[in-house]
XYZ file of C-alpha atoms in Angstrom:
642
model
C 24.648 -21.001 -0.910
C 28.697 -21.218 -0.472
C 28.197 -21.307 3.277
C 26.236 -24.503 3.348
C 28.223 -25.865 0.470
C 30.965 -25.308 2.372
C 29.216 -26.379 5.520
C 27.839 -29.204 4.332
C 29.620 -31.210 1.136
C 27.345 -33.276 -0.267
C 25.361 -30.875 -1.354
C 28.122 -30.036 -4.249
C 27.067 -33.216 -6.037
C 23.876 -30.831 -7.221
C 25.906 -28.160 -8.840
C 28.499 -29.486 -11.317
C 32.433 -27.772 -11.687
C 34.519 -26.115 -9.042
C 33.862 -23.136 -6.538
C 34.627 -19.248 -8.588
C 33.480 -17.127 -6.997
C 30.102 -16.450 -4.251
C 27.824 -12.986 -5.022
C 27.878 -10.837 -2.621
C 24.313 -8.565 -0.964
C 24.314 -6.646 -3.999
C 23.436 -9.905 -5.951
C 20.888 -11.356 -4.308
C 17.382 -10.235 -2.835
C 17.596 -11.367 1.083
C 19.288 -14.099 2.433
C 16.790 -16.336 2.337
C 17.213 -16.605 -1.463
C 19.773 -19.247 -2.339
C 21.262 -18.955 -5.391
C 24.486 -19.707 -8.262
C 25.340 -19.698 -12.247
C 26.570 -22.316 -13.094
C 29.028 -21.676 -16.661
C 30.712 -23.983 -19.063
C 34.067 -24.386 -20.980
C 34.269 -22.547 -24.314
C 33.969 -25.217 -25.964
C 30.892 -26.443 -24.483
C 28.807 -23.334 -26.669
C 26.757 -23.707 -29.852
C 28.570 -22.604 -32.960
C 28.615 -18.464 -33.447
C 27.826 -18.138 -29.413
C 29.798 -15.748 -27.804
C 29.097 -14.375 -23.841
C 28.688 -10.767 -24.302
C 27.695 -9.775 -20.359
C 27.424 -11.350 -16.868
C 23.997 -11.393 -14.658
C 21.269 -8.928 -15.046
C 20.929 -5.114 -13.291
C 16.945 -6.500 -12.142
C 14.890 -9.521 -10.238
C 13.054 -11.450 -13.293
C 10.870 -12.444 -11.013
C 9.494 -9.415 -8.168
C 9.156 -10.885 -4.263
C 5.926 -9.497 -4.012
C 3.310 -8.670 -7.808
C 2.183 -5.004 -8.016
C -1.346 -6.185 -7.431
C -0.228 -7.561 -4.223
C 1.432 -5.300 -3.223
C -1.940 -2.645 -3.579
C -3.704 -5.613 -0.785
C -1.473 -4.866 0.889
C -1.318 -1.057 0.896
C -5.744 -0.852 1.212
C -5.716 -3.439 4.146
C -2.341 -1.437 5.953
C -5.029 1.714 5.607
C -8.327 0.136 7.676
C -4.872 -1.508 9.944
C -3.134 0.318 11.029
C -3.873 4.231 10.034
C -7.423 4.466 10.991
C -5.388 3.165 15.023
C -3.051 5.500 14.152
C -5.118 8.634 13.745
C -7.504 8.126 15.930
C -3.620 7.942 18.643
C -2.912 11.275 17.589
C -6.249 12.835 17.648
C -5.725 11.503 21.281
C -2.423 12.257 22.229
C -4.185 15.857 21.261
C -6.564 15.792 23.929
C -3.760 14.278 26.120
C -3.841 16.419 29.207
C -5.427 19.690 27.266
C -7.459 20.554 29.653
C -4.903 21.011 32.264
C -1.959 22.690 29.612
C -4.422 25.404 28.185
C -4.703 25.940 32.399
C -2.325 26.593 32.817
C -1.279 28.938 29.202
C -3.937 31.013 30.191
C -3.230 31.867 33.335
C 0.408 32.687 31.864
C -1.384 34.932 29.776
C -3.506 36.346 32.977
C -0.055 37.458 34.632
C 1.150 39.870 31.451
C 2.702 37.566 28.590
C 1.725 38.711 25.638
C 0.021 36.229 23.372
C 3.783 35.559 20.910
C 5.466 34.007 24.143
C 2.841 31.755 25.470
C 2.756 30.544 21.634
C 5.926 30.329 22.392
C 6.716 27.995 25.445
C 4.151 26.255 24.509
C 5.326 25.345 21.417
C 9.384 24.834 22.905
C 7.797 22.459 25.354
C 5.851 20.439 22.772
C 8.872 20.483 19.431
C 11.421 19.255 22.437
C 9.333 15.937 23.291
C 8.347 15.247 19.775
C 12.264 15.693 18.938
C 12.861 13.598 21.985
C 9.945 11.387 20.418
C 11.565 10.867 17.742
C 15.114 10.425 18.574
C 13.361 7.198 20.336
C 10.994 6.494 17.871
C 14.284 5.367 15.264
C 16.671 4.234 18.389
C 14.208 1.679 18.564
C 13.119 1.054 14.958
C 17.448 0.574 14.557
C 17.326 -2.205 17.267
C 14.088 -4.036 16.235
C 15.318 -3.470 12.352
C 18.349 -5.940 13.944
C 16.514 -8.119 15.300
C 14.412 -8.579 12.813
C 16.894 -9.069 10.213
C 18.508 -12.003 12.151
C 15.205 -13.732 13.068
C 13.523 -12.836 9.786
C 9.145 -13.458 9.477
C 7.373 -16.210 7.606
C 8.540 -16.134 4.580
C 11.131 -13.491 4.593
C 14.586 -12.446 5.982
C 16.692 -9.412 4.066
C 19.065 -8.152 5.617
C 19.651 -5.149 7.775
C 21.072 -2.088 4.957
C 17.989 -2.997 2.992
C 15.674 -1.706 6.190
C 17.449 0.595 7.090
C 15.974 4.273 7.072
C 17.430 6.035 4.273
C 18.399 9.896 4.884
C 14.557 11.676 3.637
C 13.063 9.152 6.837
C 15.667 10.240 9.497
C 15.602 13.769 7.816
C 10.752 13.219 7.534
C 10.664 11.365 11.474
C 13.497 13.979 12.861
C 11.179 17.081 11.341
C 8.230 15.785 10.656
C 6.707 15.386 14.146
C 8.087 18.105 15.977
C 6.375 19.896 12.984
C 3.513 17.784 13.113
C 2.993 18.244 17.138
C 3.070 22.239 16.524
C 0.668 22.578 14.517
C -1.331 20.362 17.164
C -0.300 21.910 19.762
C -1.452 25.540 18.426
C -4.886 24.728 17.397
C -5.094 22.922 21.000
C -3.909 25.731 22.485
C -6.465 29.085 20.886
C -8.504 29.592 22.855
C -6.155 30.077 25.843
C -3.666 32.486 24.317
C -6.799 33.799 23.056
C -9.826 33.720 25.939
C -7.429 33.481 28.278
C -10.642 33.471 31.206
C -13.371 31.477 29.353
C -10.822 28.464 29.740
C -9.552 29.010 33.548
C -13.550 28.993 34.343
C -15.408 25.708 34.637
C -18.088 25.713 31.413
C -20.366 22.814 30.019
C -19.129 20.301 27.624
C -20.413 21.047 23.460
C -22.732 18.711 22.816
C -21.305 15.794 20.303
C -22.512 16.712 16.650
C -24.881 14.348 15.067
C -22.835 14.822 11.651
C -20.206 11.977 12.460
C -22.793 9.646 11.292
C -22.248 10.550 7.718
C -19.701 9.243 6.984
C -20.596 6.403 9.353
C -23.777 5.979 6.384
C -22.175 6.779 3.453
C -20.085 3.945 4.312
C -22.498 1.197 5.328
C -24.271 2.140 1.883
C -21.709 1.454 0.024
C -20.789 -2.011 2.053
C -24.101 -2.894 1.889
C -24.969 -2.187 -1.544
C -21.667 -4.627 -2.470
C -23.564 -7.300 -0.554
C -26.974 -6.714 -1.999
C -25.610 -7.107 -5.470
C -23.659 -10.478 -3.919
C -26.642 -11.979 -2.981
C -28.721 -11.499 -5.557
C -26.164 -13.536 -8.442
C -24.865 -9.213 -9.527
C -21.473 -8.873 -8.716
C -19.577 -6.686 -10.723
C -17.352 -8.623 -12.891
C -15.135 -4.966 -13.509
C -12.486 -4.096 -10.053
C -12.353 -0.430 -11.734
C -15.103 1.136 -9.649
C -14.722 -0.756 -6.639
C -10.904 -0.447 -6.013
C -11.809 3.214 -5.425
C -15.867 2.810 -4.236
C -14.046 -0.668 -1.502
C -11.819 2.050 0.267
C -14.038 4.341 0.893
C -15.704 2.409 2.197
C -13.129 1.831 4.750
C -12.253 5.366 5.178
C -15.981 6.162 5.085
C -16.431 3.441 7.736
C -13.180 3.480 10.238
C -14.270 7.796 10.219
C -17.498 7.736 10.958
C -17.404 4.922 14.012
C -14.608 7.390 15.459
C -17.277 10.783 14.584
C -20.674 8.341 16.257
C -19.921 6.985 19.331
C -20.393 10.271 21.684
C -23.821 10.368 19.627
C -24.422 7.696 20.797
C -23.134 6.888 24.379
C -24.716 10.122 25.257
C -28.076 8.190 23.574
C -27.715 5.290 25.519
C -26.783 6.663 28.915
C -28.783 9.210 29.193
C -31.129 6.033 28.543
C -30.180 4.102 30.984
C -30.058 6.900 33.697
C -33.160 7.641 33.492
C -34.551 3.705 34.112
C -31.977 2.196 36.096
C -32.562 2.261 39.839
C -28.110 1.226 41.311
C -26.618 4.133 41.860
C -23.421 3.296 40.743
C -25.052 1.782 36.862
C -27.172 5.478 37.608
C -23.725 7.454 38.204
C -21.529 5.956 35.138
C -23.975 7.096 33.050
C -25.429 10.370 34.299
C -20.934 10.890 33.743
C -21.108 9.847 30.009
C -24.326 11.570 29.240
C -22.323 15.109 29.909
C -18.865 14.209 29.125
C -19.508 12.067 25.894
C -15.959 12.950 24.483
C -14.575 10.916 26.696
C -15.557 8.073 24.590
C -13.731 8.808 22.105
C -10.983 9.362 23.121
C -10.845 6.150 25.532
C -13.328 3.107 22.955
C -11.961 4.310 19.760
C -8.296 2.779 19.660
C -9.503 -0.750 20.304
C -13.402 -0.524 18.302
C -10.964 0.312 15.180
C -8.980 -2.732 15.400
C -11.912 -5.176 15.559
C -12.721 -3.155 13.277
C -9.511 -4.111 10.921
C -9.152 -7.283 12.013
C -12.198 -8.225 10.125
C -11.054 -6.498 7.104
C -8.078 -8.422 7.562
C -9.581 -11.591 7.083
C -11.378 -10.327 4.190
C -8.300 -10.326 2.481
C -6.400 -12.941 2.938
C -9.977 -15.351 2.103
C -9.413 -13.368 -1.110
C -5.657 -14.483 -1.375
C -6.178 -17.563 -0.683
C -9.449 -18.423 -2.728
C -7.023 -16.882 -5.646
C -3.310 -18.989 -4.166
C -5.115 -22.568 -2.657
C -5.724 -25.872 -4.970
C -9.784 -25.749 -3.919
C -9.334 -29.731 -4.465
C -8.127 -32.259 -1.841
C -6.035 -34.249 -4.244
C -2.311 -32.187 -5.702
C -0.536 -33.111 -9.033
C 3.175 -32.935 -9.639
C 4.297 -32.948 -13.350
C 7.744 -33.014 -14.188
C 9.380 -34.113 -17.690
C 10.320 -37.501 -17.727
C 13.477 -36.178 -20.349
C 15.017 -35.056 -17.294
C 14.978 -37.352 -15.239
C 16.853 -40.735 -14.890
C 15.908 -44.489 -14.493
C 17.319 -43.440 -10.191
C 15.993 -41.105 -10.243
C 12.750 -42.061 -11.784
C 12.357 -45.035 -9.266
C 13.616 -41.956 -6.502
C 10.200 -39.492 -7.130
C 8.001 -42.946 -6.073
C 9.655 -42.832 -2.907
C 9.044 -39.125 -2.042
C 7.256 -38.829 1.402
C 4.201 -38.298 1.114
C 3.009 -38.992 -3.144
C 0.658 -41.661 -3.093
C 0.391 -42.155 -6.547
C 3.486 -41.910 -9.879
C 2.334 -42.599 -12.975
C 2.823 -41.757 -16.212
C 1.347 -39.551 -19.629
C 2.129 -40.027 -22.649
C 0.465 -39.617 -26.198
C 0.965 -41.945 -29.321
C 3.312 -41.079 -31.841
C 2.774 -39.686 -35.234
C 4.978 -38.125 -37.777
C 4.249 -34.346 -36.940
C 6.400 -34.565 -40.969
C 3.363 -36.093 -42.794
C 1.707 -33.650 -44.875
C -1.918 -34.824 -43.439
C -3.734 -35.021 -40.205
C -2.486 -38.753 -38.594
C -4.258 -40.298 -35.541
C -3.321 -39.434 -31.543
C -4.839 -41.009 -28.250
C -3.743 -39.578 -24.976
C -2.298 -42.364 -22.306
C -2.134 -42.949 -18.575
C 0.682 -45.955 -18.091
C -0.487 -46.649 -14.166
C -1.739 -49.805 -12.064
C -5.499 -49.210 -10.658
C -4.324 -48.423 -6.840
C -2.365 -46.016 -8.277
C -5.276 -44.371 -10.715
C -7.278 -44.823 -7.655
C -5.227 -42.734 -5.461
C -5.385 -39.378 -7.478
C -8.673 -39.219 -8.562
C -12.486 -39.593 -5.964
C -14.038 -42.215 -7.544
C -13.057 -45.351 -10.263
C -15.209 -48.501 -11.544
C -14.410 -50.653 -13.346
C -10.424 -51.523 -13.138
C -8.749 -54.277 -13.869
C -5.149 -54.405 -12.980
C -2.951 -55.672 -15.841
C -5.334 -54.955 -18.517
C -5.593 -52.867 -20.989
C -9.509 -50.916 -21.257
C -10.854 -47.668 -22.393
C -10.553 -44.182 -19.678
C -13.805 -42.561 -19.251
C -13.814 -39.180 -17.334
C -16.889 -37.376 -15.462
C -14.782 -34.562 -16.143
C -13.502 -34.844 -19.287
C -14.873 -35.415 -23.037
C -14.581 -38.575 -24.415
C -11.904 -38.605 -27.568
C -13.790 -39.755 -30.556
C -10.534 -40.859 -31.772
C -10.173 -43.542 -29.794
C -12.102 -45.697 -31.126
C -12.342 -50.132 -29.601
C -9.822 -51.785 -32.504
C -8.067 -48.779 -33.637
C -3.639 -49.534 -33.762
C -1.630 -46.523 -32.347
C 1.716 -46.363 -32.784
C 3.963 -45.859 -28.790
C 7.591 -44.674 -29.434
C 9.589 -46.019 -26.741
C 13.102 -46.077 -26.064
C 14.654 -49.217 -24.469
C 18.807 -48.973 -23.947
C 19.199 -45.025 -25.757
C 17.625 -46.949 -28.451
C 14.172 -46.159 -29.958
C 11.669 -48.281 -31.036
C 8.082 -48.774 -31.731
C 5.259 -50.557 -29.775
C 1.272 -50.742 -30.988
C -0.745 -50.219 -29.097
C -4.352 -51.549 -30.327
C -7.646 -49.962 -28.293
C -9.858 -52.113 -26.466
C -13.460 -52.430 -25.472
C -13.266 -52.776 -21.177
C -14.162 -49.236 -20.249
C -12.908 -48.085 -16.503
C -14.718 -44.872 -15.200
C -13.379 -42.164 -13.461
C -14.385 -38.774 -10.927
C -11.220 -37.134 -10.255
C -11.445 -33.811 -8.131
C -10.197 -31.468 -10.376
C -7.196 -30.698 -12.274
C -6.147 -34.523 -13.248
C -4.319 -35.828 -15.768
C -6.931 -38.642 -15.799
C -9.345 -36.509 -16.903
C -6.739 -36.444 -20.255
C -6.081 -39.845 -21.013
C -7.708 -41.992 -23.149
C -7.011 -45.408 -22.954
C -5.443 -46.388 -18.962
C -2.077 -49.223 -19.507
C -0.942 -50.850 -16.637
C 3.544 -50.716 -16.556
C 3.232 -54.644 -17.318
C 1.275 -54.111 -20.218
C 4.822 -52.455 -21.295
C 8.003 -54.070 -23.063
C 10.788 -54.745 -20.035
C 13.315 -52.219 -19.748
C 11.602 -49.378 -21.878
C 9.460 -46.463 -20.467
C 7.862 -43.975 -23.516
C 9.207 -41.022 -25.287
C 7.769 -37.211 -24.646
C 6.414 -38.709 -21.512
C 5.740 -37.192 -17.770
C 5.701 -38.214 -14.783
C 2.598 -37.278 -12.648
C 3.028 -36.986 -8.176
C -0.026 -36.843 -6.138
C -0.336 -36.063 -2.493
C -2.548 -34.364 -1.007
C -3.519 -29.961 -1.535
C -2.523 -28.745 2.156
C 0.156 -26.538 2.023
C 2.256 -28.190 4.284
C 2.605 -31.699 2.643
C 3.270 -29.677 -1.167
C 6.035 -28.287 0.503
C 7.305 -31.862 2.001
C 7.402 -32.904 -2.264
C 8.933 -29.958 -3.521
C 11.403 -30.941 -0.834
C 11.736 -34.899 -1.728
C 11.551 -33.388 -5.861
C 14.076 -31.233 -5.194
C 16.589 -33.694 -3.804
C 15.861 -36.587 -5.946
C 15.964 -34.017 -8.634
C 16.936 -30.936 -8.203
C 17.714 -29.535 -11.521
C 14.484 -30.947 -12.798
C 11.485 -28.513 -13.613
C 8.456 -28.990 -12.078
C 4.651 -28.141 -13.171
C 2.676 -27.940 -9.381
C -0.757 -28.252 -11.754
C -3.700 -25.794 -10.557
C -1.405 -24.198 -8.005
C 1.085 -21.130 -7.958
C 4.168 -21.687 -6.141
C 4.881 -18.159 -7.030
C 2.178 -16.876 -5.611
C 1.802 -18.903 -2.275
C 5.090 -17.374 -1.314
C 3.832 -14.081 -1.973
C 0.526 -14.955 -0.159
C 3.075 -16.327 2.711
C 4.718 -12.845 2.642
C 1.844 -11.053 2.510
C 0.233 -12.911 6.018
C 3.739 -11.713 7.704
C 3.574 -8.684 7.232
C -0.776 -8.001 7.938
C 0.108 -9.841 10.378
C 2.580 -6.931 11.983
C 0.047 -5.047 10.334
C -2.356 -6.270 13.204
C -0.499 -5.550 15.837
C 1.467 -2.873 15.293
C -2.731 -1.805 14.695
C -3.309 -3.591 18.350
C 0.009 -1.244 19.994
C -1.728 2.180 18.566
C -5.144 0.422 19.771
C -4.332 0.042 23.453
C -1.552 2.999 23.038
C -4.741 5.531 22.877
C -6.670 3.236 25.152
C -4.452 3.270 28.023
C -3.120 7.186 26.963
C -6.867 7.917 27.335
C -7.845 6.735 30.273
C -4.586 8.254 32.016
C -5.681 11.393 31.543
C -9.144 10.424 32.069
C -8.443 9.758 35.575
C -6.068 12.948 35.418
C -8.943 15.202 35.183
C -11.005 13.257 37.222
C -9.272 13.535 40.311
C -11.068 16.080 41.964
C -14.589 14.260 40.873
C -13.339 10.848 42.627
C -12.025 13.282 45.312
C -15.591 14.265 46.631
C -17.223 11.962 46.383
C -14.948 9.284 48.173
C -15.466 12.286 50.724
C -18.609 12.966 50.407
C -18.960 8.598 51.065
C -19.225 6.798 48.950
C -17.310 3.504 48.281
C -13.832 2.568 46.737
C -15.713 -0.794 45.524
C -18.349 1.578 43.870
C -16.562 3.968 42.200
C -14.872 0.927 40.874
C -18.185 0.148 39.775
C -18.740 2.682 38.008
C -15.499 3.664 35.919
C -15.938 -0.079 34.813
C -18.622 1.217 34.190
C -17.637 4.106 32.292
C -15.048 2.149 29.978
C -17.392 -0.474 29.075
C -21.327 0.854 27.450
C -19.356 2.996 24.938
C -16.862 0.554 24.349
C -19.493 -2.292 24.146
C -21.189 0.040 21.958
C -18.535 0.509 19.100
C -17.582 -3.107 19.673
C -20.944 -3.876 17.883
C -20.846 -1.612 15.669
C -18.166 -2.039 14.602
C -18.691 -6.197 14.149
C -21.476 -5.085 12.424
C -19.630 -2.819 9.926
C -16.382 -4.993 9.669
C -18.178 -8.197 8.063
C -19.868 -5.428 5.745
C -16.732 -4.561 4.400
C -15.380 -7.668 5.004
C -18.600 -9.083 2.177
C -18.254 -6.135 0.742
C -14.401 -6.922 -0.789
C -14.928 -10.461 -1.109
C -18.020 -10.197 -3.180
C -15.917 -7.629 -5.297
C -12.445 -9.520 -5.579
C -15.146 -11.668 -8.255
C -14.230 -15.491 -6.618
C -16.209 -18.171 -5.159
C -16.451 -16.877 -1.795
C -18.642 -13.394 0.053
C -19.646 -14.510 3.173
C -17.048 -15.779 6.032
C -19.157 -17.788 8.836
C -16.196 -19.520 10.470
C -14.316 -15.831 11.163
C -17.577 -14.209 13.367
C -16.182 -16.585 16.315
C -12.807 -15.597 16.468
C -14.245 -12.337 15.481
C -16.466 -11.985 18.873
C -14.523 -13.906 21.398
C -11.669 -10.915 19.810
C -14.388 -8.923 20.832
C -15.093 -10.071 24.232
C -11.855 -9.858 25.490
C -11.365 -6.411 24.466
C -14.111 -5.472 26.470
C -12.579 -7.600 29.250
C -8.444 -5.474 29.141
C -10.456 -2.658 28.982
C -12.118 -3.085 32.429
C -9.575 -4.843 34.131
C -7.126 -1.757 32.947
C -10.292 0.812 34.320
C -10.009 -0.646 37.816
C -6.473 0.962 39.136
C -7.577 4.594 37.757
C -9.399 5.047 41.286
C -6.515 5.769 44.317
C -5.857 5.119 47.758
C -5.421 8.461 49.214
C -7.808 11.315 49.551
C -5.576 14.839 48.560
C -7.459 17.466 50.046
C -5.469 19.902 48.275
C -7.486 18.215 45.024
C -9.828 20.217 46.807
C -8.579 23.616 47.541
C -7.892 24.371 43.627
C -11.509 23.132 42.721
């Protein structure tokens, strides 16, 4: 704020007095939080009051509410942690066959079991430690860049994003420990039974127990969908807060575990029925090495599954904080505004109408209950701009106001007289309002000042130069986010210290939604990077393991174009099966989340084309990425080793 005031001296009129100091970074959340304390002289303090503290050690309104943070955590489980689990599993399998054969050879030439484990541990721990240092270094660079560039709805100071000592220890100690445990488990056979590792053996058939978590998670999601379709959506969120995350985790794990079984089953059927040499060779390879489908395809499959889940979260947040009406109103107390500011409100960009809402005067000290009516001061054009339909309005005439959404006020009877307290030149005076017989009927979009008022009074009916006491200035505009932001900025420019009530929307909620979208966007990017990395690692490792077979097929006369077609088919078939499952289960999870959220939208048809397009794009990327895995040079040494 101090920098802005120094650059634009004209803004100082919004903050009275002189600048006595600057709040440092410890007193604000981020560089976008403009905050100022405005003091008064001692003589202006009420009698008996004194200042004994300054500032607060806590924030009155959190940047993100705890409930919204729970939504972010829940989504990150599916968007980041599931692909990360697949990535770790793929990395644990990375060159596992060649590494196991090498460690088994060390055992066969006389190295002890403990010595072999030490060799493996030294390789793994040193690599993991170097990787941890590289990862922390990359994060520190990205933190500096991100803090300066910011995200939509979020900026932070680089110091706030710096990793703590606990985080540094967890990364630099936890990553090597995790890698050591994984590598120890992966080389147990090489240490205990080196002869069996050195001999080639057929791979074990994939287990069918992987269908259990998929069926369990799908059953939970389908149950919520049926409840929503039959009008029995759950009203309490306690059980749903457990079942929905459990469904996401079960389906994610089930997709990974059941994919090899499905890939092997379909490969066997296709290979038995096809007459294409390339397709038959690809399917036989998938039938023999069904586990390779798990490594190559699962990361990308989970990315598409997570994208559908994220869509559901964004739809639910949009329902909570967005105004469904196409028209948005803003209420400002007239006492906070000068005459010039009231006139300036009508000149704000995107404002379609400016009206005044007030009520007739009644003596609050009186023992009897005096009647009162709500009044809307507006022209017919202004009323038409803020309502859906208008009928019977006559310019310049006071009329009864009847709204299809409101309830008729029984006190507003034709002929009844109500006093209205006006103020002109700083002095109050009374004006008599007689309720007319003429009726104007309106139909509003939703929450509107037209629903609360009983009498429509044209501005020309009031005495010149006067305005009602206790009135509210109502502005109307379109309800899209950009327009609302423009109008609020305009109000701030005209009356910077006026309190604005945006009817029917939560400004802090809209800001939180923008921030959550940014965080989920970062999560989706991380999930996509992890999924693609898992695919690249698995595809590269698979190409290394299959060099001998590819070389042998080349020597037998198989054309390189055929080998590339085989490679593409090997990747596309299990990936296509997994993506179909991901689309179906993803929509089930998305709908079950919307049903459990209690909103009005249960089924999201608009997001289906985007998901299908994403799935097709994933298939195309995987197919193109598999083409370079077929080398150009025949290495006879590979045949001799085999």
